[in-house]
Structures are given as structure tokens and as C-alpha cells.
Coordinates of C-alpha atoms and ligand atoms in Angstrom, one line a residue:
M1 CA 116.6 96.7 121.1
S2 CA 114.0 93.9 120.1
Q3 CA 113.1 93.5 116.1
L4 CA 109.9 95.1 116.9
T5 CA 111.0 98.1 118.4
D6 CA 113.9 98.5 115.8
E7 CA 111.2 97.9 112.7
I8 CA 109.2 100.4 114.4
Q9 CA 111.6 103.0 114.4
R10 CA 112.5 102.5 110.7
R11 CA 109.2 102.9 109.4
R12 CA 108.0 106.1 107.9
T13 CA 104.1 106.1 106.6
F14 CA 103.3 109.3 105.0
A15 CA 101.3 111.1 102.3
I16 CA 102.0 113.6 99.8
I17 CA 99.2 115.9 99.3
S18 CA 98.5 119.1 97.0
H19 CA 95.8 120.5 94.7
P20 CA 95.7 118.9 91.2
D21 CA 98.9 119.7 89.4
A22 CA 100.9 120.9 92.1
G23 CA 103.6 118.2 91.3
K24 CA 102.2 115.2 93.8
T25 CA 102.8 112.1 90.9
T26 CA 106.0 113.9 89.9
L27 CA 107.5 114.2 93.5
T28 CA 106.2 110.3 94.5
E29 CA 107.8 109.1 91.1
K30 CA 111.3 110.7 92.1
L31 CA 110.9 109.5 95.5
L32 CA 110.4 106.1 94.3
L33 CA 113.4 106.1 91.8
Y34 CA 115.8 107.2 95.0
G35 CA 114.6 104.2 96.4
G36 CA 115.2 101.7 93.8
A37 CA 111.4 100.9 93.8
I38 CA 110.8 102.0 90.2
H39 CA 113.8 102.3 87.4
I40 CA 112.2 104.8 84.9
A41 CA 110.7 108.2 85.4
G42 CA 107.0 107.8 83.8
A43 CA 106.0 104.6 86.0
V44 CA 103.7 106.2 88.3
K45 CA 102.6 108.7 85.8
S46 CA 100.8 105.9 83.5
N47 CA 98.9 104.6 86.4
K48 CA 97.7 108.2 87.4
I49 CA 93.8 108.8 86.5
K50 CA 94.2 111.1 83.6
K51 CA 93.4 114.9 84.4
T52 CA 91.3 115.3 81.2
A53 CA 89.2 112.6 82.9
T54 CA 87.8 114.7 85.5
S55 CA 84.2 114.1 84.7
D56 CA 84.7 111.0 83.1
W57 CA 83.9 108.3 85.4
M58 CA 84.0 105.3 83.2
E59 CA 87.6 106.0 83.1
I60 CA 87.7 106.1 86.2
E61 CA 86.0 103.1 87.0
K62 CA 88.2 101.4 84.5
Q63 CA 91.3 102.7 86.6
R64 CA 90.3 101.7 90.1
G65 CA 91.7 98.2 89.5
I66 CA 95.2 100.0 88.5
S67 CA 95.0 102.3 91.3
V68 CA 95.3 99.5 93.9
A69 CA 99.0 99.1 93.0
T70 CA 99.3 102.7 93.8
S71 CA 97.5 102.8 97.0
V72 CA 100.3 102.1 98.9
M73 CA 104.0 102.3 97.6
G74 CA 106.7 100.9 100.1
F75 CA 110.0 100.8 99.7
N76 CA 113.5 100.7 101.5
Y77 CA 116.0 103.8 101.5
G78 CA 119.0 103.3 103.4
D79 CA 117.7 101.7 106.7
Y80 CA 114.3 103.2 106.6
K81 CA 111.3 101.5 105.2
I82 CA 109.0 104.2 103.6
N83 CA 105.2 103.6 103.2
I84 CA 103.8 106.5 100.9
L85 CA 100.1 106.2 100.8
D86 CA 98.3 107.5 97.8
T87 CA 95.6 110.1 97.8
P88 CA 93.2 110.4 95.0
G89 CA 94.5 112.7 92.3
H90 CA 91.4 113.8 90.7
Q91 CA 89.7 117.2 91.1
D92 CA 86.8 116.2 92.4
F93 CA 88.2 114.6 96.0
A94 CA 86.5 112.1 97.8
E95 CA 86.4 111.3 101.4
D96 CA 88.8 108.4 100.8
T97 CA 91.3 111.6 100.6
Y98 CA 90.6 112.6 104.2
R99 CA 90.5 109.1 105.5
T100 CA 94.0 108.1 104.2
L101 CA 95.3 111.0 106.7
T102 CA 94.3 109.5 109.4
A103 CA 96.5 106.2 108.6
V104 CA 99.4 108.3 108.3
D105 CA 102.0 109.7 110.7
S106 CA 103.3 112.9 108.4
V107 CA 102.8 114.7 105.3
I108 CA 104.4 116.4 102.7
I109 CA 102.7 119.2 100.8
V110 CA 103.6 120.2 97.9
V111 CA 102.7 123.9 96.6
D112 CA 103.4 125.1 93.1
V113 CA 105.3 128.4 93.3
A114 CA 103.5 130.1 90.5
K115 CA 100.0 129.3 92.2
G116 CA 100.7 129.2 95.7
V117 CA 98.3 127.9 98.4
E118 CA 95.3 126.5 96.2
Q119 CA 91.8 125.5 97.9
Q120 CA 92.4 121.5 98.0
T121 CA 95.9 122.2 99.9
R122 CA 93.7 124.2 102.3
K123 CA 91.5 121.7 103.4
L124 CA 93.9 119.0 103.4
M125 CA 95.6 121.0 105.8
E126 CA 92.4 121.4 108.0
V127 CA 92.6 117.7 108.7
C128 CA 96.0 117.4 109.2
R129 CA 95.6 120.3 112.1
M130 CA 92.8 118.5 113.6
R131 CA 95.0 115.6 114.1
N132 CA 98.3 117.4 114.7
T133 CA 100.1 115.7 111.8
P134 CA 103.6 116.9 111.2
V135 CA 103.9 118.7 107.9
I136 CA 106.6 119.2 105.6
I137 CA 106.1 121.4 102.7
F138 CA 107.7 121.0 99.1
V139 CA 107.2 124.4 97.0
N140 CA 107.7 123.1 93.5
K141 CA 108.4 124.4 89.9
L142 CA 111.0 126.7 90.9
D143 CA 112.5 126.2 86.9
R144 CA 109.4 128.0 85.9
E145 CA 108.3 131.7 86.6
G146 CA 106.8 132.0 89.7
R147 CA 106.0 133.9 93.0
D148 CA 108.8 135.8 95.2
P149 CA 109.7 133.2 97.8
F150 CA 109.6 135.4 101.1
E151 CA 106.1 136.2 100.0
I152 CA 105.4 132.4 99.3
L153 CA 106.5 131.6 103.1
D154 CA 103.9 134.5 104.4
E155 CA 101.1 133.0 102.5
L156 CA 101.8 129.6 103.6
E157 CA 101.8 130.9 106.9
S158 CA 98.6 132.5 106.8
E159 CA 96.5 130.3 104.3
L160 CA 97.6 127.0 105.8
K161 CA 97.8 128.1 109.6
I162 CA 100.7 127.2 110.5
N163 CA 104.4 128.4 111.3
V164 CA 107.0 127.9 109.2
R165 CA 110.7 127.9 108.8
P166 CA 112.6 127.6 105.3
L167 CA 115.4 124.9 105.4
S168 CA 116.2 125.6 102.0
W169 CA 116.5 128.8 99.8
P170 CA 116.3 129.2 96.2
I171 CA 119.0 131.2 94.2
N172 CA 116.4 133.0 91.6
I173 CA 113.7 131.4 90.1
G174 CA 112.5 130.5 86.5
A175 CA 114.7 131.2 83.7
K176 CA 117.3 132.3 86.0
F177 CA 117.0 129.7 88.7
K178 CA 120.5 128.6 89.7
G179 CA 120.0 126.2 92.6
V180 CA 119.2 125.9 96.0
Y181 CA 121.0 126.6 99.0
N182 CA 120.6 124.1 102.1
I183 CA 120.0 125.9 105.1
Y184 CA 119.6 122.3 107.3
E185 CA 122.8 120.8 105.7
N186 CA 124.9 123.9 104.9
T187 CA 125.1 122.7 101.3
L188 CA 124.8 124.5 97.7
D189 CA 123.2 122.5 95.0
L190 CA 123.3 124.0 91.2
F191 CA 120.5 123.2 89.3
T192 CA 121.0 121.7 85.9
P193 CA 117.9 121.3 83.9
N194 CA 117.8 117.9 83.3
K195 CA 115.2 115.4 84.0
Q196 CA 117.2 112.2 85.2
K197 CA 120.7 113.7 86.0
V198 CA 121.3 114.1 89.8
T199 CA 121.9 117.2 91.2
E200 CA 125.8 118.9 91.1
R201 CA 126.7 119.6 94.7
V202 CA 129.6 122.2 95.7
E203 CA 131.6 121.7 98.7
I204 CA 131.1 124.6 100.9
T205 CA 131.6 125.6 104.8
D206 CA 129.4 128.2 105.1
I207 CA 127.3 130.7 103.7
D208 CA 130.3 133.1 103.6
D209 CA 132.5 130.4 101.7
P210 CA 133.8 132.0 98.5
R211 CA 133.2 129.0 96.2
I212 CA 129.5 130.2 96.3
D213 CA 130.2 133.3 94.5
E214 CA 132.5 131.6 92.4
A215 CA 129.7 128.8 91.4
V216 CA 126.6 131.3 91.1
G217 CA 128.3 135.0 90.6
E218 CA 128.7 137.7 93.1
A219 CA 125.6 139.5 92.7
D220 CA 123.5 136.4 93.5
A221 CA 125.6 135.3 95.9
T222 CA 125.3 138.8 97.9
K223 CA 121.5 138.4 96.9
L224 CA 121.5 134.8 98.7
R225 CA 123.4 136.2 101.7
E226 CA 121.0 139.0 102.5
D227 CA 118.1 136.6 102.2
I228 CA 119.5 133.7 104.7
E229 CA 120.4 136.9 107.1
L230 CA 116.9 137.9 106.7
I231 CA 115.6 134.3 107.3
E232 CA 117.8 133.8 110.4
G233 CA 116.5 137.1 111.9
V234 CA 112.7 136.6 111.3
Y235 CA 112.4 133.0 111.6
P236 CA 113.3 131.2 115.1
A237 CA 115.9 128.3 114.3
F238 CA 114.2 125.1 113.0
D239 CA 112.5 123.1 116.3
E240 CA 111.8 119.4 115.7
K241 CA 109.9 119.3 118.7
K242 CA 107.5 121.9 117.2
Y243 CA 107.4 119.8 114.1
L244 CA 106.6 116.9 115.5
E245 CA 103.9 118.5 117.5
G246 CA 102.3 119.6 113.8
K247 CA 102.9 123.3 114.7
L248 CA 105.8 124.3 112.5
A249 CA 106.2 123.0 108.6
P250 CA 109.8 123.1 107.7
V251 CA 109.9 124.1 103.9
F252 CA 112.1 123.0 101.3
F253 CA 112.3 124.2 97.2
G254 CA 112.9 122.5 94.3
S255 CA 111.7 121.2 91.0
A256 CA 110.3 118.0 91.0
L257 CA 110.4 117.5 87.3
N258 CA 113.7 118.1 87.2
T259 CA 114.6 116.0 90.3
F260 CA 116.1 118.6 91.8
G261 CA 115.9 119.3 95.7
V262 CA 114.0 116.3 96.1
K263 CA 116.9 114.1 97.8
E264 CA 117.4 116.8 100.0
L265 CA 113.7 116.7 100.8
L266 CA 114.1 112.8 101.3
D267 CA 117.2 113.1 103.5
C268 CA 115.8 115.6 105.7
F269 CA 112.3 113.6 105.9
V270 CA 113.7 110.3 106.9
K271 CA 115.8 112.0 109.5
I272 CA 113.0 114.2 110.9
A273 CA 109.8 112.8 110.3
P274 CA 108.0 110.4 112.8
S275 CA 108.2 106.7 113.2
P276 CA 104.5 105.1 113.9
R277 CA 102.9 107.3 116.9
P278 CA 100.6 106.0 119.3
T279 CA 97.1 105.9 118.3
A280 CA 94.0 106.5 120.3
T281 CA 91.0 104.3 121.0
D282 CA 88.1 104.6 122.9
E283 CA 89.6 102.5 125.4
R284 CA 93.1 103.7 126.2
E285 CA 95.9 104.6 123.8
V286 CA 97.6 101.8 122.0
R287 CA 101.5 102.2 121.5
P288 CA 103.3 100.6 118.5
E289 CA 105.6 98.5 120.6
E290 CA 103.0 96.7 122.2
E291 CA 103.2 92.9 121.5
A292 CA 99.6 92.3 120.8
F293 CA 98.9 92.9 117.2
S294 CA 95.8 95.8 116.7
G295 CA 95.1 97.6 113.7
F296 CA 92.1 99.5 111.8
V297 CA 90.5 99.3 108.2
F298 CA 91.3 103.0 106.2
K299 CA 90.1 102.1 103.1
I300 CA 88.2 99.4 101.3
H301 CA 88.8 98.8 97.9
A302 CA 85.8 97.4 95.9
N303 CA 86.8 95.1 93.0
M304 CA 85.9 95.6 89.4
D305 CA 84.7 92.4 88.5
P306 CA 80.6 92.6 89.2
N307 CA 80.4 88.8 89.5
H308 CA 82.4 88.3 92.8
R309 CA 81.7 91.2 95.2
S310 CA 85.1 90.8 96.4
C311 CA 87.7 93.8 97.8
I312 CA 90.4 94.4 99.6
A313 CA 90.3 96.1 103.0
F314 CA 93.4 98.2 103.7
V315 CA 94.4 97.8 107.5
K316 CA 97.0 100.3 109.1
I317 CA 99.0 98.1 111.3
C318 CA 98.9 99.9 115.0
S319 CA 101.0 97.8 117.2
G320 CA 102.5 94.5 117.4
Q321 CA 103.4 92.2 114.7
F322 CA 100.9 91.0 112.0
L323 CA 101.2 87.2 111.1
R324 CA 99.7 85.6 108.1
N325 CA 97.0 82.9 109.5
A326 CA 97.0 84.1 112.8
P327 CA 93.7 84.1 114.8
Y328 CA 92.7 88.0 115.0
K329 CA 89.4 89.2 116.4
H330 CA 86.9 91.4 114.3
I331 CA 85.8 93.6 117.0
R332 CA 82.8 94.7 115.5
S333 CA 81.1 91.3 114.5
G334 CA 83.2 89.5 117.5
K335 CA 84.5 86.8 115.0
V336 CA 87.6 85.4 115.1
M337 CA 89.3 85.6 111.4
K338 CA 92.5 84.2 110.0
F339 CA 94.0 85.9 106.9
A340 CA 95.6 83.5 104.7
A341 CA 96.4 85.9 101.6
P342 CA 97.6 89.4 103.0
T343 CA 99.3 91.6 100.5
A344 CA 101.7 93.6 101.4
F345 CA 102.8 97.0 98.7
M346 CA 106.6 96.8 97.9
A347 CA 107.9 98.5 94.9
Q348 CA 104.4 98.8 93.6
K349 CA 103.7 94.9 93.3
K350 CA 101.4 93.4 95.7
N351 CA 102.6 90.4 97.4
I352 CA 101.6 88.1 99.7
V353 CA 103.2 88.4 103.3
D354 CA 104.0 86.5 106.3
E355 CA 104.3 89.2 108.5
A356 CA 104.0 93.0 108.6
F357 CA 104.9 95.8 111.3
P358 CA 103.3 98.9 113.0
G359 CA 103.0 101.5 110.3
D360 CA 103.0 99.0 107.4
I361 CA 99.7 98.5 105.7
V362 CA 98.1 95.2 104.7
G363 CA 95.5 94.5 101.9
I364 CA 92.9 91.8 103.0
P365 CA 91.0 90.2 100.6
D366 CA 87.2 90.4 101.9
T367 CA 83.8 89.7 100.9
G368 CA 82.0 91.8 102.8
N369 CA 83.0 91.3 106.4
F370 CA 84.8 94.9 106.7
K371 CA 83.6 98.4 107.2
I372 CA 85.8 101.6 107.2
G373 CA 86.8 102.0 110.7
D374 CA 86.5 98.4 111.6
T375 CA 89.5 97.4 114.4
I376 CA 91.1 93.8 114.2
T377 CA 93.1 92.9 117.3
S378 CA 94.9 89.9 118.8
G379 CA 91.9 89.8 121.0
E380 CA 91.4 93.0 123.2
E381 CA 88.2 94.9 122.7
L382 CA 89.5 98.2 121.1
H383 CA 87.9 100.6 118.9
F384 CA 90.3 103.1 117.2
K385 CA 89.2 106.6 116.9
G386 CA 89.9 109.2 114.2
L387 CA 87.9 107.9 111.3
P388 CA 85.3 111.0 111.6
S389 CA 83.0 111.5 108.8
F390 CA 82.8 114.9 107.7
S391 CA 80.2 117.0 106.7
P392 CA 79.6 116.8 103.2
E393 CA 79.2 119.5 101.0
M394 CA 77.0 118.1 98.1
F395 CA 73.6 116.6 98.6
K396 CA 71.1 115.1 96.5
Y397 CA 68.1 113.0 97.1
I398 CA 68.2 109.3 95.8
E399 CA 64.9 107.7 94.1
N400 CA 64.4 104.3 93.1
T401 CA 63.4 104.3 89.6
D402 CA 62.9 100.5 89.4
P403 CA 60.4 99.0 92.2
M404 CA 61.2 95.5 91.4
K405 CA 64.7 96.5 92.5
A406 CA 64.2 98.2 95.6
K407 CA 66.0 95.3 97.6
Q408 CA 69.2 95.4 95.6
L409 CA 69.2 99.2 95.8
D410 CA 69.1 99.3 99.5
K411 CA 71.4 96.7 99.7
G412 CA 73.9 98.7 97.2
I413 CA 73.5 101.9 99.0
Q414 CA 74.3 100.1 102.2
Q415 CA 77.7 98.3 101.0
L416 CA 79.0 101.5 98.8
M417 CA 78.2 103.4 102.4
D418 CA 80.4 100.9 104.5
E419 CA 83.0 101.1 101.6
G420 CA 82.9 105.0 102.4
V421 CA 81.8 106.1 98.8
A422 CA 79.7 109.0 100.5
Q423 CA 77.4 109.4 103.4
L424 CA 73.7 108.7 103.9
F425 CA 71.2 110.5 105.9
V426 CA 67.6 110.1 106.3
N427 CA 65.3 112.7 106.7
Q428 CA 63.0 112.3 109.7
F429 CA 60.2 114.3 108.1
N430 CA 59.4 112.7 104.9
G431 CA 61.6 109.6 105.3
R432 CA 63.5 110.1 102.1
K433 CA 67.0 109.2 101.7
I434 CA 69.9 111.8 101.3
I435 CA 73.2 111.3 99.7
G436 CA 75.8 113.6 101.0
T437 CA 79.4 113.9 98.9
V438 CA 82.3 116.0 98.8
G439 CA 82.5 116.0 95.0
Q440 CA 80.0 116.0 92.3
L441 CA 81.9 112.9 90.7
Q442 CA 80.5 110.9 93.4
F443 CA 77.2 110.9 92.3
E444 CA 77.9 109.8 89.2
V445 CA 80.3 107.2 90.3
I446 CA 77.9 105.6 92.7
Q447 CA 74.9 105.5 90.0
Y448 CA 77.0 103.6 87.6
R449 CA 78.3 101.4 90.4
L450 CA 74.6 100.4 91.8
L451 CA 73.7 99.7 88.1
H452 CA 76.7 97.6 87.5
E453 CA 77.2 95.9 90.5
Y454 CA 73.8 95.4 92.1
G455 CA 71.4 95.6 89.1
A456 CA 69.7 98.9 90.8
Q457 CA 68.3 101.9 88.9
C458 CA 68.3 105.3 91.0
R459 CA 67.7 108.9 89.8
W460 CA 68.9 112.4 91.8
E461 CA 66.8 114.9 92.9
P462 CA 68.0 117.9 93.7
I463 CA 67.9 119.4 97.4
S464 CA 69.0 122.6 98.4
L465 CA 71.3 122.3 101.5
Y466 CA 74.2 124.1 102.8
K467 CA 75.5 121.8 105.5
A468 CA 74.7 118.6 107.4
C469 CA 75.9 118.7 111.1
W470 CA 75.7 116.4 113.8
I471 CA 73.9 118.2 117.1
E472 CA 74.0 117.2 120.6
S473 CA 73.2 118.6 123.8
D474 CA 73.5 118.5 127.7
D475 CA 69.9 119.6 127.9
A476 CA 67.5 117.0 126.9
E477 CA 64.6 119.3 127.1
A478 CA 66.7 121.5 124.8
L479 CA 67.3 119.4 122.1
E480 CA 63.8 117.8 122.0
A481 CA 62.6 121.7 121.7
F482 CA 65.4 121.8 118.8
K483 CA 64.3 119.0 117.2
K484 CA 60.2 120.0 117.3
R485 CA 61.2 123.5 115.9
K486 CA 63.4 121.8 113.3
H487 CA 61.5 118.9 112.1
Q488 CA 61.5 119.2 109.0
F489 CA 65.3 119.7 108.6
M490 CA 66.1 116.5 111.1
A491 CA 67.9 113.5 110.0
T492 CA 69.7 110.6 111.1
D493 CA 72.7 109.2 110.0
R494 CA 73.7 105.5 109.5
E495 CA 74.2 105.2 113.3
G496 CA 71.1 106.8 114.0
R497 CA 72.4 110.0 115.4
D498 CA 70.9 113.1 115.2
V499 CA 71.7 115.5 112.1
F500 CA 70.6 119.3 111.3
L501 CA 70.1 120.0 107.8
A502 CA 70.8 123.7 107.2
D503 CA 69.8 125.0 104.1
S504 CA 72.0 128.1 104.2
G505 CA 74.8 129.3 105.9
Y506 CA 72.5 132.2 107.6
V507 CA 70.0 129.5 108.6
L508 CA 72.8 127.5 110.5
Q509 CA 73.9 130.8 112.3
M510 CA 70.4 131.8 113.5
A511 CA 70.0 128.4 114.8
Q512 CA 73.3 128.8 116.4
N513 CA 72.2 131.9 117.9
D514 CA 68.4 130.8 118.9
F515 CA 69.7 127.6 120.5
P516 CA 72.9 128.3 122.6
K517 CA 72.3 125.0 124.5
I518 CA 72.8 123.1 121.1
K519 CA 76.3 122.4 119.9
F520 CA 76.8 122.0 116.1
H521 CA 79.4 119.7 115.0
F522 CA 81.0 119.5 111.5
T523 CA 82.6 116.0 111.9
S524 CA 80.9 112.9 113.4
E525 CA 83.4 112.6 115.9
F526 CA 83.0 114.8 118.9
Ligands
G4P601 P1 99.8 116.2 90.3 O1 100.2 114.6 90.5 O2 99.8 116.9 91.6 O3 98.4 116.5 90.1 O4 101.0 116.8 89.2 P2 101.7 116.0 88.4 O5 102.9 115.4 89.2 O6 100.9 115.1 87.3 O7 102.4 117.3 87.8 C1 101.6 118.7 87.1 C2 102.5 118.9 85.8 O8 103.0 119.6 86.3 C3 102.7 117.9 84.8 O9 102.8 118.5 83.8 C4 104.4 118.1 85.2 O10 105.2 117.1 84.3 C5 104.6 119.3 85.6 N1 105.5 119.5 86.7 C6 105.7 119.0 88.0 N2 107.0 119.1 88.7 C7 107.5 120.1 87.6 C8 108.5 121.0 87.8 O11 109.2 121.1 88.8 N3 108.7 121.9 86.9 C9 107.8 122.0 85.8 N4 108.0 122.9 85.0 N5 107.1 121.3 85.3 C10 106.5 120.2 86.8 P3 101.8 117.8 82.7 O12 102.0 119.0 81.1 O13 100.4 118.1 83.2 O14 102.0 116.6 82.2 P4 103.0 115.9 81.6 O15 102.7 115.6 80.0 O16 104.3 116.6 81.6 O17 103.4 114.4 82.1

């Protein structure tokens, strides 16, 4: 096997996603502990944007610097090289989260056993489903009182719209929680509520082994056997192919805080999770094993220092070996560039690297050359797909409040949009600029950054909109007729595409009924 193939096959690039508070940070930290990337619990936690600060954007600004370090966490585990891509953890989640999901090969979803499937998990799952991303589910906090595991499985299936298959099973929960039976490996792990201690494992041969009765008592052992029998009867055997196709999610139970069930999750994860997969471009499919390098920018992290408008562009490597100082083509501008100081993220540290492989993320210091979605290659004209903009959920008119600074404001808006902070639409009727976001917080961040980084002042004005959707039609006449009828509600996005601004769900539905020849899209890529 060539070195390149070898490097590709040992890589696992994924994201942990959850509704805030389900335990994402805790689980991430425990995985890093297993990988030896950190040595004490609490190291990641202290970097986390404090939950109390959900509307405290100043705090978030301060922490933006820190979160570069936790954006990507790479570590070795056995023969595997693992890259965890962090997604912003605060309540108001940003487009950034969606985009990070375009750069991973699989995800682990954390669900709180008491709360079940929550709103953000549902939304994130939609993005995974669009891309057929393989999903493993970790049901967390089994040491707390929670819901019946069978009920949780049903909820996962109906709410996340994916088939599930338990690969481990809890013995009681809450105060009576005794451990989990690992269906995948046929092992029994007993629960010791201790945050640092490693799990105690009882050697067993199978589910009928009397050592289970000795370990957990006859009553619980009988209940476990009944549960497992039911599971085997109801759920088909675990099908790895279906998992890889994103159609079936294996489910594990545990307690991240107590480091319980985490190693089992990790061991199964490295075995079944995919190594870097082929990536679609407008031109063709790019396979990771191809010798020529290619990659795309999925995230741009602006620097804290307002005097130097420098940032870091995060590039996901899709094929070939990336080399420091090699000439690469920036496709959008046609320029050939050399990167003297690319950084990789290992064990929470940023280091300059000489090489990187598919599945890896490199950070490239930049002074404004890169935009989200940009492709870099050894020379071939490629354009990676799969970085759609999603229809925002909140909209406001942005108005200039300092006529002397109109230019600065325009430039600031332009660059913040390049960075992917929010989306800009221009109403074709009145020429006003509308900013669309997926969370309230982003309006505050934009206003703050425009002032501090560009010296521009703005104010927000309310606009009552339900959704912005991209429209198209094979019938040019029908499209013109629609645009004419709805002229007050037509806008263009930054690429000049037609966008219909629906002010209510009802209006949107009526428009869909009245104009059957018009296609309405809720992401910018169709
Ligand atoms: P998040 O990143 O998904 O937002 O969740 P995070 O890991 O911060 O966990 C949220 C809270 O849940 C934390 O408590 C954490 O300690 C707790 N937690 C995580 N896993 C478990 C578990 O397995 N069992 C129990 N009982 N609790 C768990 P906190 O009080 O908000 O934070 P802290 O003060 O403990 O740091």
C-alpha cells in the first residue's frame, strides 16, 4: 500500500453534535483523554464559551481567539489519526455549524437520556441526511434519572428519521444504573461512578453467562436477557453498509462525565466509521487517493486584532498530499499561491506542518484572499460542491447610521459575508439590504464587528419575513411572470440569484400552489 493510501485509511474526521448541554464538550474531552491529547479532565471545558454568556457577545468575541485552538482537535489513537471538528457550542448556533458538517466524513450525535431529541439535534440531523453522513448516536447521562431506553430508541427513529440499532444496552438507569452490556463486542462493563476511573469489565462469553447474574444480580440479569431478546427480535442485525450509507445509526449508552461507555464508543467508532470519502465537484468526483492535491475552505476565522485584518482559512484536504511551500492554484482568482506557514491542529496545539493528508484540516494564515467554499488544487480547475447556504430564519434591514462611513460599511458587510457570518440579500423593489441569520446573536456580533473592525456604524430595522427561498424555472416566461407579480418581495443574493422573500408560511404555500412551474429551494445549492 502506498503511503498516501495508508495515511487516508487511518484517518477519521468527524464532528460531535448535540443540543447544548447534552454533553458534547464532556464527551470530546474524554475522547481526547483516551488519545493522550490532554491529560486532565477540564482542559477543553475551560475553553468553552460559557453557557451563561449566550447573549453576551462581548464574551464570545473575547473567546473567539481561544476557540481557534479547539476548532479542530487531532490526535492519534492506536493506528488511527482522529480529527474532531468542533462546532460552536452556544445556544444561538451559526451557519458555521452547518458548514463544518460539510467537512466531516461522519458524526457522533449526543443525546441526553432525560431530554431525548431536542431542537438543534433535529436540525443538524437534517444536514447530515442531505449529505448521507454516517451517524453514531451516544445516549448520555445514564447515571441520571431518564427515560426508558426503548422509548428513547423510538424517539430517535421518529424524530431523527433514521433507522437505529442499539449496539450496547444499559442495566437500569439513574441511581440504580449498574452498567452496560456491549452487544457489539459481547462484553459487560460495570458502572463505577468515578470521573477519572476506567471502566471495570467483567469477562463473559455471551448473554447467558452466569457471571452476569453474579455481577448485577439475578433480577437485573433476567431483565437484561429479556431486553436483549426483544432487541434481537425487533431490530435487524447491525448492517455496516447501511450505516456507511447514512441509513442506519448504531446507538450506544453511557455517561460521558463518568467516562463510562466512552471507550466502547471510540473503539467501535474507529472500526466502523469511514475514512475520507470521495468529494463531489462540479466537474467530477475527486477520490482521496488521487496524487494531485485538492481541498476547500469551509471556515474562516477572523483574527481578534482589528489592526491587522488577518484571518485563518480552514482548508479540508480532499485528495493528495498537501505540502508546505508547494505552488497551489486558488481557483476563484486563478492565482498560484505558496503557503509558508500552514498549521495543523494536534493535541490542541497549532503547529506549522510540512505535510498533511486527506481528512486533515490545515489552517492557512490569510489576509483576505479566501472566501468560504474556495477550492485550492495542484492546478486542475475544480469547484467543490456541498457548501450550500441555508435559508436563514431571522431577517433585518441593515441601515447605515454614519453617512461618512458608507464605504467602510459596505466593505465590512462584504467581508463578513465572505467569512460566512450571515447572508446578504438586496431587495430589488426598494434597494435595501437585508441580512439573514440563523440566530439572534449574529446581529449583535455583526454590529459589534462592523464598528470595531471597520469603524462603521449600523442600525437594524425590523422586517417581517418567514423565509427566503431561491427560485428557478425551466419556463422563462413563468419566471418573469412570478417576479413581476411578487416584485415587492424579490431580492438577489450575493451571486445575483433570484430569491423570493415570503412573509409568511401561508404566502409561501399560496405561491407554490399558484405558480406550479416555479421551483422553490431552501438551500442555495440545487
Ligand atoms: P455541551 O457541550 O453539549 O453543552 O454539554 P457539556 O459537556 O458542557 O455538559 C453539560 C452539563 O452536563 C455539564 O454540567 C456536564 O458536567 C454534565 N454532564 C455531561 N455528561 C454527563 C453525564 O454523563 N452525567 C451527568 N450527570 N452529567 C453530565 P454543568 O453543571 O453544566 O457543567 P459543570 O459545572 O459540571 O462543568
